[in-house]
Amino acid sequence: ETGVTQSPTHLIKTRGQQVTLRCSSQSGHNTVSWYQQALGQGPQFIFQYYREEENGRGNFPPRFSGLQFPNYSSELNVNALELDDSALYLCASSFWTGRGTGELFFGEGSRLTVL
Amino acid sequence: DAKTTQPPSMDCAEGRAANLPCNHSTISGNEYVYWYRQIHSQGPQYIIHGLKNNETNEMASLIITEDRKSSTLILPHATLRDTAVYYCIADHGSSNTGKLIFGQGTTLQVKP
């Protein structure tokens, strides 16, 4: 177990709706990253938060947004859901030591289905 | 796009060593090689990483060629629980974006 927990584990939404996914980082970690994994593909980086600010973003539109809280928990929000947003959403936390990406600790993911 | 190429699938007999290759011919001098694996329906799990020297931990060994254009992950005594997708990733050592570029990985099937 990595100590990274995500909720909910599964959810179903319809097109146009909004969704919020939650992540609780491992104790002592100061960064959190979010990834999207479509079926049969490797995870794709969405963005990372460090000290409550966005610190890097992948090729995802602005309707994907996030928050990191002082207790290092995090949220991923997706507005105006599209069918292609159906995927496993993974949260990963780490402690940045000032050098390299370091070891990422992943949660089990939240599986989103958009109908 | 991923900076690494891996075979899509491999088989290994239980108890034997599993040797998973990875090509990273365009890797730059300060990029590390990371290996993660993902067991079905779970999040990816860190295995090992290295820069130039070979590395070993309780899970695996990482052998990096002298020119750093390829590497091999070795699971010394594969078990059925090692069946997973294995990802080889080249990552810029000075970055703090937490951005790992995953490719398709190698699906390792360990057979009894």
PDB file of C-alpha atoms in Angstrom:
ATOM      1  CA  GLU A   1       0.000   0.000   0.000  1.00  0.00           C
ATOM      2  CA  THR A   2       1.236   3.483  -0.889  1.00  0.00           C
ATOM      3  CA  GLY A   3      -0.742   5.514   1.642  1.00  0.00           C
ATOM      4  CA  VAL A   4      -2.398   7.448  -1.189  1.00  0.00           C
ATOM      5  CA  THR A   5      -6.168   7.148  -1.140  1.00  0.00           C
ATOM      6  CA  GLN A   6      -8.642   8.234  -3.799  1.00  0.00           C
ATOM      7  CA  SER A   7     -12.390   8.616  -3.816  1.00  0.00           C
ATOM      8  CA  PRO A   8     -14.748   7.655  -5.205  1.00  0.00           C
ATOM      9  CA  THR A   9     -13.428   4.416  -6.671  1.00  0.00           C
ATOM     10  CA  HIS A  10     -16.089   4.286  -9.394  1.00  0.00           C
ATOM     11  CA  LEU A  11     -18.616   6.780 -10.674  1.00  0.00           C
ATOM     12  CA  ILE A  12     -20.903   7.305 -13.635  1.00  0.00           C
ATOM     13  CA  LYS A  13     -21.779  10.714 -15.089  1.00  0.00           C
ATOM     14  CA  THR A  14     -23.523  11.971 -18.183  1.00  0.00           C
ATOM     15  CA  ARG A  15     -22.197  14.291 -20.860  1.00  0.00           C
ATOM     16  CA  GLY A  16     -22.086  17.921 -19.813  1.00  0.00           C
ATOM     17  CA  GLN A  17     -21.996  17.210 -16.102  1.00  0.00           C
ATOM     18  CA  GLN A  18     -19.184  18.147 -13.750  1.00  0.00           C
ATOM     19  CA  VAL A  19     -17.167  15.806 -11.540  1.00  0.00           C
ATOM     20  CA  THR A  20     -14.851  16.199  -8.552  1.00  0.00           C
ATOM     21  CA  LEU A  21     -12.339  13.492  -7.678  1.00  0.00           C
ATOM     22  CA  ARG A  22     -10.456  13.507  -4.392  1.00  0.00           C
ATOM     23  CA  CYS A  23      -7.033  12.352  -3.304  1.00  0.00           C
ATOM     24  CA  SER A  24      -5.357  12.120   0.079  1.00  0.00           C
ATOM     25  CA  SER A  25      -1.577  12.152  -0.230  1.00  0.00           C
ATOM     26  CA  GLN A  26       0.865  10.098   1.768  1.00  0.00           C
ATOM     27  CA  SER A  27       1.830  11.786   5.013  1.00  0.00           C
ATOM     28  CA  GLY A  28       4.791  14.162   4.604  1.00  0.00           C
ATOM     29  CA  HIS A  29       4.497  14.471   0.826  1.00  0.00           C
ATOM     30  CA  ASN A  30       4.437  17.983  -0.604  1.00  0.00           C
ATOM     31  CA  THR A  31       3.502  17.405  -4.249  1.00  0.00           C
ATOM     32  CA  VAL A  32       0.545  15.764  -5.943  1.00  0.00           C
ATOM     33  CA  SER A  33       0.150  14.867  -9.607  1.00  0.00           C
ATOM     34  CA  TRP A  34      -2.892  13.717 -11.530  1.00  0.00           C
ATOM     35  CA  TYR A  35      -2.915  11.327 -14.473  1.00  0.00           C
ATOM     36  CA  GLN A  36      -5.588  10.108 -16.877  1.00  0.00           C
ATOM     37  CA  GLN A  37      -5.420   6.528 -18.116  1.00  0.00           C
ATOM     38  CA  ALA A  38      -7.683   5.468 -20.967  1.00  0.00           C
ATOM     39  CA  LEU A  39      -8.380   1.784 -21.424  1.00  0.00           C
ATOM     40  CA  GLY A  40      -5.351  -0.024 -22.833  1.00  0.00           C
ATOM     41  CA  GLN A  41      -3.104   3.043 -22.679  1.00  0.00           C
ATOM     42  CA  GLY A  42      -0.399   4.266 -20.337  1.00  0.00           C
ATOM     43  CA  PRO A  43      -1.195   7.068 -17.880  1.00  0.00           C
ATOM     44  CA  GLN A  44      -1.096  10.631 -19.254  1.00  0.00           C
ATOM     45  CA  PHE A  45       0.032  13.532 -17.083  1.00  0.00           C
ATOM     46  CA  ILE A  46      -2.682  16.128 -16.417  1.00  0.00           C
ATOM     47  CA  PHE A  47      -1.005  18.479 -13.918  1.00  0.00           C
ATOM     48  CA  GLN A  48       0.944  18.701 -10.698  1.00  0.00           C
ATOM     49  CA  TYR A  49       0.507  20.839  -7.581  1.00  0.00           C
ATOM     50  CA  TYR A  50       3.326  21.888  -5.284  1.00  0.00           C
ATOM     51  CA  ARG A  51       2.661  24.022  -2.214  1.00  0.00           C
ATOM     52  CA  GLU A  52      -0.922  24.601  -3.363  1.00  0.00           C
ATOM     53  CA  GLU A  53       0.031  26.012  -6.768  1.00  0.00           C
ATOM     54  CA  GLU A  54      -0.073  24.396 -10.197  1.00  0.00           C
ATOM     55  CA  ASN A  55       3.487  23.494 -11.085  1.00  0.00           C
ATOM     56  CA  GLY A  56       3.233  21.913 -14.506  1.00  0.00           C
ATOM     57  CA  ARG A  57       0.473  20.908 -16.879  1.00  0.00           C
ATOM     58  CA  GLY A  58       0.077  18.379 -19.649  1.00  0.00           C
ATOM     59  CA  ASN A  59      -1.940  18.713 -22.836  1.00  0.00           C
ATOM     60  CA  PHE A  60      -5.366  18.990 -21.216  1.00  0.00           C
ATOM     61  CA  PRO A  61      -7.945  21.760 -21.719  1.00  0.00           C
ATOM     62  CA  PRO A  62      -8.814  24.311 -19.001  1.00  0.00           C
ATOM     63  CA  ARG A  63     -11.983  22.421 -18.073  1.00  0.00           C
ATOM     64  CA  PHE A  64      -9.601  20.139 -16.177  1.00  0.00           C
ATOM     65  CA  SER A  65      -8.681  21.997 -13.008  1.00  0.00           C
ATOM     66  CA  GLY A  66      -7.360  21.165  -9.598  1.00  0.00           C
ATOM     67  CA  LEU A  67      -6.744  22.222  -6.053  1.00  0.00           C
ATOM     68  CA  GLN A  68      -4.225  21.262  -3.407  1.00  0.00           C
ATOM     69  CA  PHE A  69      -5.070  21.984   0.213  1.00  0.00           C
ATOM     70  CA  PRO A  70      -2.726  22.829   3.106  1.00  0.00           C
ATOM     71  CA  ASN A  71      -3.035  19.290   4.414  1.00  0.00           C
ATOM     72  CA  TYR A  72      -1.773  18.086   0.994  1.00  0.00           C
ATOM     73  CA  SER A  73      -5.069  16.568  -0.032  1.00  0.00           C
ATOM     74  CA  SER A  74      -6.102  17.383  -3.566  1.00  0.00           C
ATOM     75  CA  GLU A  75      -9.051  17.586  -5.933  1.00  0.00           C
ATOM     76  CA  LEU A  76      -9.390  17.125  -9.671  1.00  0.00           C
ATOM     77  CA  ASN A  77     -12.370  18.875 -11.221  1.00  0.00           C
ATOM     78  CA  VAL A  78     -13.602  18.243 -14.737  1.00  0.00           C
ATOM     79  CA  ASN A  79     -16.317  20.443 -16.209  1.00  0.00           C
ATOM     80  CA  ALA A  80     -18.538  19.836 -19.238  1.00  0.00           C
ATOM     81  CA  LEU A  81     -17.791  16.130 -19.320  1.00  0.00           C
ATOM     82  CA  GLU A  82     -17.283  14.480 -22.701  1.00  0.00           C
ATOM     83  CA  LEU A  83     -17.517  10.814 -23.609  1.00  0.00           C
ATOM     84  CA  ASP A  84     -13.717  10.699 -24.111  1.00  0.00           C
ATOM     85  CA  ASP A  85     -13.209  11.685 -20.482  1.00  0.00           C
ATOM     86  CA  SER A  86     -14.122   8.123 -19.523  1.00  0.00           C
ATOM     87  CA  ALA A  87     -10.939   6.792 -17.964  1.00  0.00           C
ATOM     88  CA  LEU A  88      -9.113   5.819 -14.799  1.00  0.00           C
ATOM     89  CA  TYR A  89      -7.906   8.932 -12.984  1.00  0.00           C
ATOM     90  CA  LEU A  90      -4.788   8.410 -10.917  1.00  0.00           C
ATOM     91  CA  CYS A  91      -3.386  10.571  -8.176  1.00  0.00           C
ATOM     92  CA  ALA A  92       0.292  10.363  -7.271  1.00  0.00           C
ATOM     93  CA  SER A  93       2.098  12.045  -4.402  1.00  0.00           C
ATOM     94  CA  SER A  94       5.762  12.589  -3.751  1.00  0.00           C
ATOM     95  CA  PHE A  95       8.188  14.550  -1.632  1.00  0.00           C
ATOM     96  CA  TRP A  96      10.292  16.851  -3.758  1.00  0.00           C
ATOM     97  CA  THR A  97      13.875  16.905  -2.549  1.00  0.00           C
ATOM     98  CA  GLY A  98      15.047  19.528  -5.031  1.00  0.00           C
ATOM     99  CA  ARG A  99      16.326  17.062  -7.582  1.00  0.00           C
ATOM    100  CA  GLY A 100      14.416  15.035 -10.134  1.00  0.00           C
ATOM    101  CA  THR A 101      10.842  13.870 -10.204  1.00  0.00           C
ATOM    102  CA  GLY A 102      11.612  11.253  -7.616  1.00  0.00           C
ATOM    103  CA  GLU A 103       9.492   8.297  -6.715  1.00  0.00           C
ATOM    104  CA  LEU A 104       5.775   8.785  -7.251  1.00  0.00           C
ATOM    105  CA  PHE A 105       3.338   6.951  -5.006  1.00  0.00           C
ATOM    106  CA  PHE A 106       0.108   6.242  -6.860  1.00  0.00           C
ATOM    107  CA  GLY A 107      -3.363   5.651  -5.522  1.00  0.00           C
ATOM    108  CA  GLU A 108      -5.665   2.951  -6.880  1.00  0.00           C
ATOM    109  CA  GLY A 109      -7.519   5.435  -9.044  1.00  0.00           C
ATOM    110  CA  SER A 110     -11.057   6.620  -9.662  1.00  0.00           C
ATOM    111  CA  ARG A 111     -12.773   5.044 -12.637  1.00  0.00           C
ATOM    112  CA  LEU A 112     -15.038   7.540 -14.379  1.00  0.00           C
ATOM    113  CA  THR A 113     -17.604   6.490 -16.955  1.00  0.00           C
ATOM    114  CA  VAL A 114     -19.306   9.207 -18.991  1.00  0.00           C
ATOM    115  CA  LEU A 115     -22.534   8.201 -20.744  1.00  0.00           C
TER     116      LEU A 115
ATOM    117  CA  ASP B   1       5.521  11.064 -27.039  1.00  0.00           C
ATOM    118  CA  ALA B   2       7.415   8.587 -24.920  1.00  0.00           C
ATOM    119  CA  LYS B   3      11.177   8.739 -25.276  1.00  0.00           C
ATOM    120  CA  THR B   4      11.475   5.005 -24.758  1.00  0.00           C
ATOM    121  CA  THR B   5      10.519   1.919 -26.756  1.00  0.00           C
ATOM    122  CA  GLN B   6       9.649  -1.442 -25.255  1.00  0.00           C
ATOM    123  CA  PRO B   7       8.388  -4.740 -26.664  1.00  0.00           C
ATOM    124  CA  PRO B   8       4.608  -4.940 -26.248  1.00  0.00           C
ATOM    125  CA  SER B   9       4.627  -8.300 -24.484  1.00  0.00           C
ATOM    126  CA  MET B  10       6.844 -10.977 -22.971  1.00  0.00           C
ATOM    127  CA  ASP B  11       6.405 -14.314 -21.259  1.00  0.00           C
ATOM    128  CA  CYS B  12       8.475 -15.720 -18.426  1.00  0.00           C
ATOM    129  CA  ALA B  13       8.383 -19.015 -16.553  1.00  0.00           C
ATOM    130  CA  GLU B  14       7.722 -18.815 -12.838  1.00  0.00           C
ATOM    131  CA  GLY B  15      10.968 -18.934 -10.838  1.00  0.00           C
ATOM    132  CA  ARG B  16      13.097 -17.839 -13.773  1.00  0.00           C
ATOM    133  CA  ALA B  17      14.627 -14.409 -14.281  1.00  0.00           C
ATOM    134  CA  ALA B  18      12.568 -11.944 -16.280  1.00  0.00           C
ATOM    135  CA  ASN B  19      14.672  -9.581 -18.392  1.00  0.00           C
ATOM    136  CA  LEU B  20      12.713  -6.632 -19.725  1.00  0.00           C
ATOM    137  CA  PRO B  21      14.516  -4.486 -22.319  1.00  0.00           C
ATOM    138  CA  CYS B  22      14.066  -0.794 -22.993  1.00  0.00           C
ATOM    139  CA  ASN B  23      15.547   1.415 -25.708  1.00  0.00           C
ATOM    140  CA  HIS B  24      16.122   5.099 -24.992  1.00  0.00           C
ATOM    141  CA  SER B  25      18.525   6.116 -27.740  1.00  0.00           C
ATOM    142  CA  THR B  26      17.684   9.849 -27.472  1.00  0.00           C
ATOM    143  CA  ILE B  27      18.090  10.081 -23.718  1.00  0.00           C
ATOM    144  CA  SER B  28      19.984  13.177 -22.581  1.00  0.00           C
ATOM    145  CA  GLY B  29      22.852  13.195 -20.119  1.00  0.00           C
ATOM    146  CA  ASN B  30      20.816  14.294 -17.108  1.00  0.00           C
ATOM    147  CA  GLU B  31      17.784  12.092 -17.667  1.00  0.00           C
ATOM    148  CA  TYR B  32      17.143   9.229 -15.314  1.00  0.00           C
ATOM    149  CA  VAL B  33      15.659   5.879 -16.347  1.00  0.00           C
ATOM    150  CA  TYR B  34      12.669   4.946 -14.203  1.00  0.00           C
ATOM    151  CA  TRP B  35      10.752   1.700 -14.109  1.00  0.00           C
ATOM    152  CA  TYR B  36       7.195   1.385 -12.863  1.00  0.00           C
ATOM    153  CA  ARG B  37       4.775  -1.490 -13.093  1.00  0.00           C
ATOM    154  CA  GLN B  38       1.004  -1.657 -13.049  1.00  0.00           C
ATOM    155  CA  ILE B  39      -0.794  -4.741 -11.903  1.00  0.00           C
ATOM    156  CA  HIS B  40      -4.299  -5.061 -13.308  1.00  0.00           C
ATOM    157  CA  SER B  41      -6.799  -2.627 -11.772  1.00  0.00           C
ATOM    158  CA  GLN B  42      -4.175  -1.001  -9.534  1.00  0.00           C
ATOM    159  CA  GLY B  43      -2.164   2.208  -9.694  1.00  0.00           C
ATOM    160  CA  PRO B  44       1.409   2.123 -11.021  1.00  0.00           C
ATOM    161  CA  GLN B  45       4.088   1.055  -8.549  1.00  0.00           C
ATOM    162  CA  TYR B  46       7.646   2.392  -8.521  1.00  0.00           C
ATOM    163  CA  ILE B  47      10.301  -0.276  -9.004  1.00  0.00           C
ATOM    164  CA  ILE B  48      13.703   1.327  -9.480  1.00  0.00           C
ATOM    165  CA  HIS B  49      15.567   4.136 -11.219  1.00  0.00           C
ATOM    166  CA  GLY B  50      19.109   4.938 -12.270  1.00  0.00           C
ATOM    167  CA  LEU B  51      21.283   7.443 -14.109  1.00  0.00           C
ATOM    168  CA  LYS B  52      24.510   5.753 -15.200  1.00  0.00           C
ATOM    169  CA  ASN B  53      25.398   2.994 -12.810  1.00  0.00           C
ATOM    170  CA  ASN B  54      23.613  -0.295 -12.383  1.00  0.00           C
ATOM    171  CA  GLU B  55      21.180  -0.318  -9.495  1.00  0.00           C
ATOM    172  CA  THR B  56      19.682  -3.050  -7.340  1.00  0.00           C
ATOM    173  CA  ASN B  57      16.999  -3.044  -4.700  1.00  0.00           C
ATOM    174  CA  GLU B  58      14.775  -5.611  -3.059  1.00  0.00           C
ATOM    175  CA  MET B  59      12.494  -5.782  -6.086  1.00  0.00           C
ATOM    176  CA  ALA B  60      14.770  -5.744  -9.109  1.00  0.00           C
ATOM    177  CA  SER B  61      18.054  -4.857 -10.778  1.00  0.00           C
ATOM    178  CA  LEU B  62      18.548  -2.190 -13.427  1.00  0.00           C
ATOM    179  CA  ILE B  63      21.335  -2.583 -15.943  1.00  0.00           C
ATOM    180  CA  ILE B  64      22.112   0.512 -18.029  1.00  0.00           C
ATOM    181  CA  THR B  65      24.471   0.231 -20.998  1.00  0.00           C
ATOM    182  CA  GLU B  66      27.597   2.338 -20.981  1.00  0.00           C
ATOM    183  CA  ASP B  67      26.283   4.563 -23.803  1.00  0.00           C
ATOM    184  CA  ARG B  68      22.972   4.844 -21.882  1.00  0.00           C
ATOM    185  CA  LYS B  69      20.957   4.102 -25.014  1.00  0.00           C
ATOM    186  CA  SER B  70      19.286   1.069 -23.532  1.00  0.00           C
ATOM    187  CA  SER B  71      18.610  -0.652 -20.244  1.00  0.00           C
ATOM    188  CA  THR B  72      17.278  -3.919 -18.871  1.00  0.00           C
ATOM    189  CA  LEU B  73      15.099  -4.477 -15.834  1.00  0.00           C
ATOM    190  CA  ILE B  74      15.759  -7.829 -14.221  1.00  0.00           C
ATOM    191  CA  LEU B  75      13.333  -9.581 -11.900  1.00  0.00           C
ATOM    192  CA  PRO B  76      15.606 -12.336 -10.563  1.00  0.00           C
ATOM    193  CA  HIS B  77      12.971 -14.918  -9.635  1.00  0.00           C
ATOM    194  CA  ALA B  78       9.655 -14.067 -11.266  1.00  0.00           C
ATOM    195  CA  THR B  79       6.443 -15.094  -9.510  1.00  0.00           C
ATOM    196  CA  LEU B  80       2.866 -15.129 -10.748  1.00  0.00           C
ATOM    197  CA  ARG B  81       2.306 -11.874  -8.825  1.00  0.00           C
ATOM    198  CA  ASP B  82       4.858 -10.170 -11.095  1.00  0.00           C
ATOM    199  CA  THR B  83       2.413 -10.406 -14.007  1.00  0.00           C
ATOM    200  CA  ALA B  84       1.858  -6.752 -14.901  1.00  0.00           C
ATOM    201  CA  VAL B  85       2.510  -3.993 -17.414  1.00  0.00           C
ATOM    202  CA  TYR B  86       6.050  -2.651 -16.986  1.00  0.00           C
ATOM    203  CA  TYR B  87       6.823   0.924 -17.989  1.00  0.00           C
ATOM    204  CA  CYS B  88      10.290   2.262 -18.754  1.00  0.00           C
ATOM    205  CA  ILE B  89      10.446   6.065 -18.516  1.00  0.00           C
ATOM    206  CA  ALA B  90      13.196   8.586 -19.215  1.00  0.00           C
ATOM    207  CA  ASP B  91      12.796  11.615 -16.973  1.00  0.00           C
ATOM    208  CA  HIS B  92      14.667  14.916 -16.806  1.00  0.00           C
ATOM    209  CA  GLY B  93      16.565  14.901 -13.561  1.00  0.00           C
ATOM    210  CA  SER B  94      16.158  18.586 -12.751  1.00  0.00           C
ATOM    211  CA  SER B  95      12.417  18.785 -13.244  1.00  0.00           C
ATOM    212  CA  ASN B  96       9.859  18.991 -10.471  1.00  0.00           C
ATOM    213  CA  THR B  97       6.767  18.780 -12.569  1.00  0.00           C
ATOM    214  CA  GLY B  98       6.000  15.215 -11.532  1.00  0.00           C
ATOM    215  CA  LYS B  99       5.434  14.647 -15.239  1.00  0.00           C
ATOM    216  CA  LEU B 100       6.339  11.134 -16.192  1.00  0.00           C
ATOM    217  CA  ILE B 101       5.715  10.228 -19.826  1.00  0.00           C
ATOM    218  CA  PHE B 102       4.356   6.697 -19.885  1.00  0.00           C
ATOM    219  CA  GLY B 103       4.432   4.748 -23.133  1.00  0.00           C
ATOM    220  CA  GLN B 104       2.529   1.543 -23.818  1.00  0.00           C
ATOM    221  CA  GLY B 105       4.842  -0.542 -21.661  1.00  0.00           C
ATOM    222  CA  THR B 106       5.587  -4.257 -21.790  1.00  0.00           C
ATOM    223  CA  THR B 107       2.957  -6.708 -20.623  1.00  0.00           C
ATOM    224  CA  LEU B 108       4.827  -9.420 -18.742  1.00  0.00           C
ATOM    225  CA  GLN B 109       2.984 -12.690 -18.330  1.00  0.00           C
ATOM    226  CA  VAL B 110       4.548 -15.029 -15.766  1.00  0.00           C
ATOM    227  CA  LYS B 111       3.438 -18.579 -16.408  1.00  0.00           C
ATOM    228  CA  PRO B 112       3.434 -21.554 -14.009  1.00  0.00           C
TER     229      PRO B 112
END
